[in-house]
Amino acid sequence: MRCAIDEALAARDQGEVPVGAVVVVDERIIGRGHNQRERLKDPTAHAEMLALTAASAHQSSWRLERCTLYVTLEPCAMCAGAIVLARIARLAYGATDPKAGACTTLYTIPTDPRLNHCVEVAEPVLADECGALLTEFFAAQRALGKK
């Protein structure tokens, strides 16, 4: 999770919402990503999506069956769907997302038995630290009259 937090800090430093993600297999990071929606002008450029794409390229396969995804914020519905479709084995996230969380908060997409794959979802990891990054970022944005 510390490496995902480093990615979140990179997003923050670029003026993006500070969310970071890493994909790990056999204790090795094979994909990294941080939010780049503003920079890329792309609504799908979430940290998770970019990390999954990088991991798939590294593995030369869209199937990431033995991988764990660490992300600093509970994934949204789009990302949770991509996590299932990539067949990620395990998901560990930091802060819960009461407005858009699709893994345990509002929806339970990764563990929905109606889908073709279920993902093991860990209890929140370093939730306070991950949440503080977001709280500080949005407080700073409001002080500047943004977001």
Short mmCIF file of C-alpha atoms in Angstrom, two decimals, residues 81-144:
data_model
loop_
_atom_site.label_atom_id
_atom_site.label_comp_id
_atom_site.label_asym_id
_atom_site.label_seq_id
_atom_site.Cartn_x
_atom_site.Cartn_y
_atom_site.Cartn_z
CA GLY A 81 -15.96 -3.90 -13.04
CA ALA A 82 -12.53 -3.76 -14.64
CA ILE A 83 -11.03 -5.51 -11.61
CA VAL A 84 -13.51 -8.37 -12.02
CA LEU A 85 -12.98 -8.54 -15.79
CA ALA A 86 -9.19 -8.64 -15.31
CA ARG A 87 -9.72 -11.53 -12.90
CA ILE A 88 -7.66 -9.93 -10.17
CA ALA A 89 -7.31 -12.39 -7.29
CA ARG A 90 -7.25 -9.92 -4.41
CA LEU A 91 -8.09 -6.26 -3.83
CA ALA A 92 -6.75 -4.18 -0.96
CA TYR A 93 -7.84 -0.57 -0.69
CA GLY A 94 -7.24 2.24 1.77
CA ALA A 95 -10.07 4.70 2.35
CA THR A 96 -13.70 3.81 1.79
CA ASP A 97 -15.67 5.98 -0.61
CA PRO A 98 -19.13 6.83 0.74
CA LYS A 99 -20.12 8.60 -2.51
CA ALA A 100 -18.93 6.14 -5.16
CA GLY A 101 -17.45 3.05 -3.49
CA ALA A 102 -18.43 -0.05 -5.42
CA CYS A 103 -16.56 -2.75 -3.49
CA THR A 104 -18.09 -2.67 -0.01
CA THR A 105 -19.71 0.72 0.57
CA LEU A 106 -22.48 1.33 -2.00
CA TYR A 107 -22.08 -1.83 -4.09
CA THR A 108 -20.23 -5.13 -3.79
CA ILE A 109 -19.25 -5.70 -7.41
CA PRO A 110 -16.01 -7.67 -6.79
CA THR A 111 -17.76 -10.23 -4.58
CA ASP A 112 -21.09 -10.44 -6.43
CA PRO A 113 -21.67 -14.18 -6.98
CA ARG A 114 -23.72 -13.47 -10.13
CA LEU A 115 -20.55 -12.44 -11.98
CA ASN A 116 -18.12 -14.82 -13.66
CA HIS A 117 -15.30 -14.05 -11.21
CA CYS A 118 -15.17 -13.08 -7.54
CA VAL A 119 -12.33 -11.08 -6.05
CA GLU A 120 -11.14 -11.43 -2.48
CA VAL A 121 -11.54 -8.00 -0.87
CA ALA A 122 -9.32 -7.24 2.12
CA GLU A 123 -10.29 -5.03 5.04
CA PRO A 124 -9.19 -1.39 4.52
CA VAL A 125 -5.40 -0.94 4.72
CA LEU A 126 -3.87 2.32 6.01
CA ALA A 127 -7.34 3.86 5.70
CA ASP A 128 -6.62 6.90 7.86
CA GLU A 129 -3.47 7.81 5.95
CA CYS A 130 -5.14 7.31 2.56
CA GLY A 131 -8.21 9.27 3.65
CA ALA A 132 -6.09 12.13 4.98
CA LEU A 133 -4.51 12.60 1.54
CA LEU A 134 -7.95 13.10 0.03
CA THR A 135 -9.23 15.32 2.85
CA GLU A 136 -6.18 17.59 2.63
CA PHE A 137 -6.37 17.76 -1.17
CA PHE A 138 -10.03 18.76 -1.28
CA ALA A 139 -9.60 21.26 1.56
CA ALA A 140 -6.80 22.92 -0.42
CA GLN A 141 -8.95 22.89 -3.58
CA ARG A 142 -11.88 24.53 -1.76
CA ALA A 143 -9.51 27.18 -0.33
CA LEU A 144 -8.52 27.99 -3.91
#
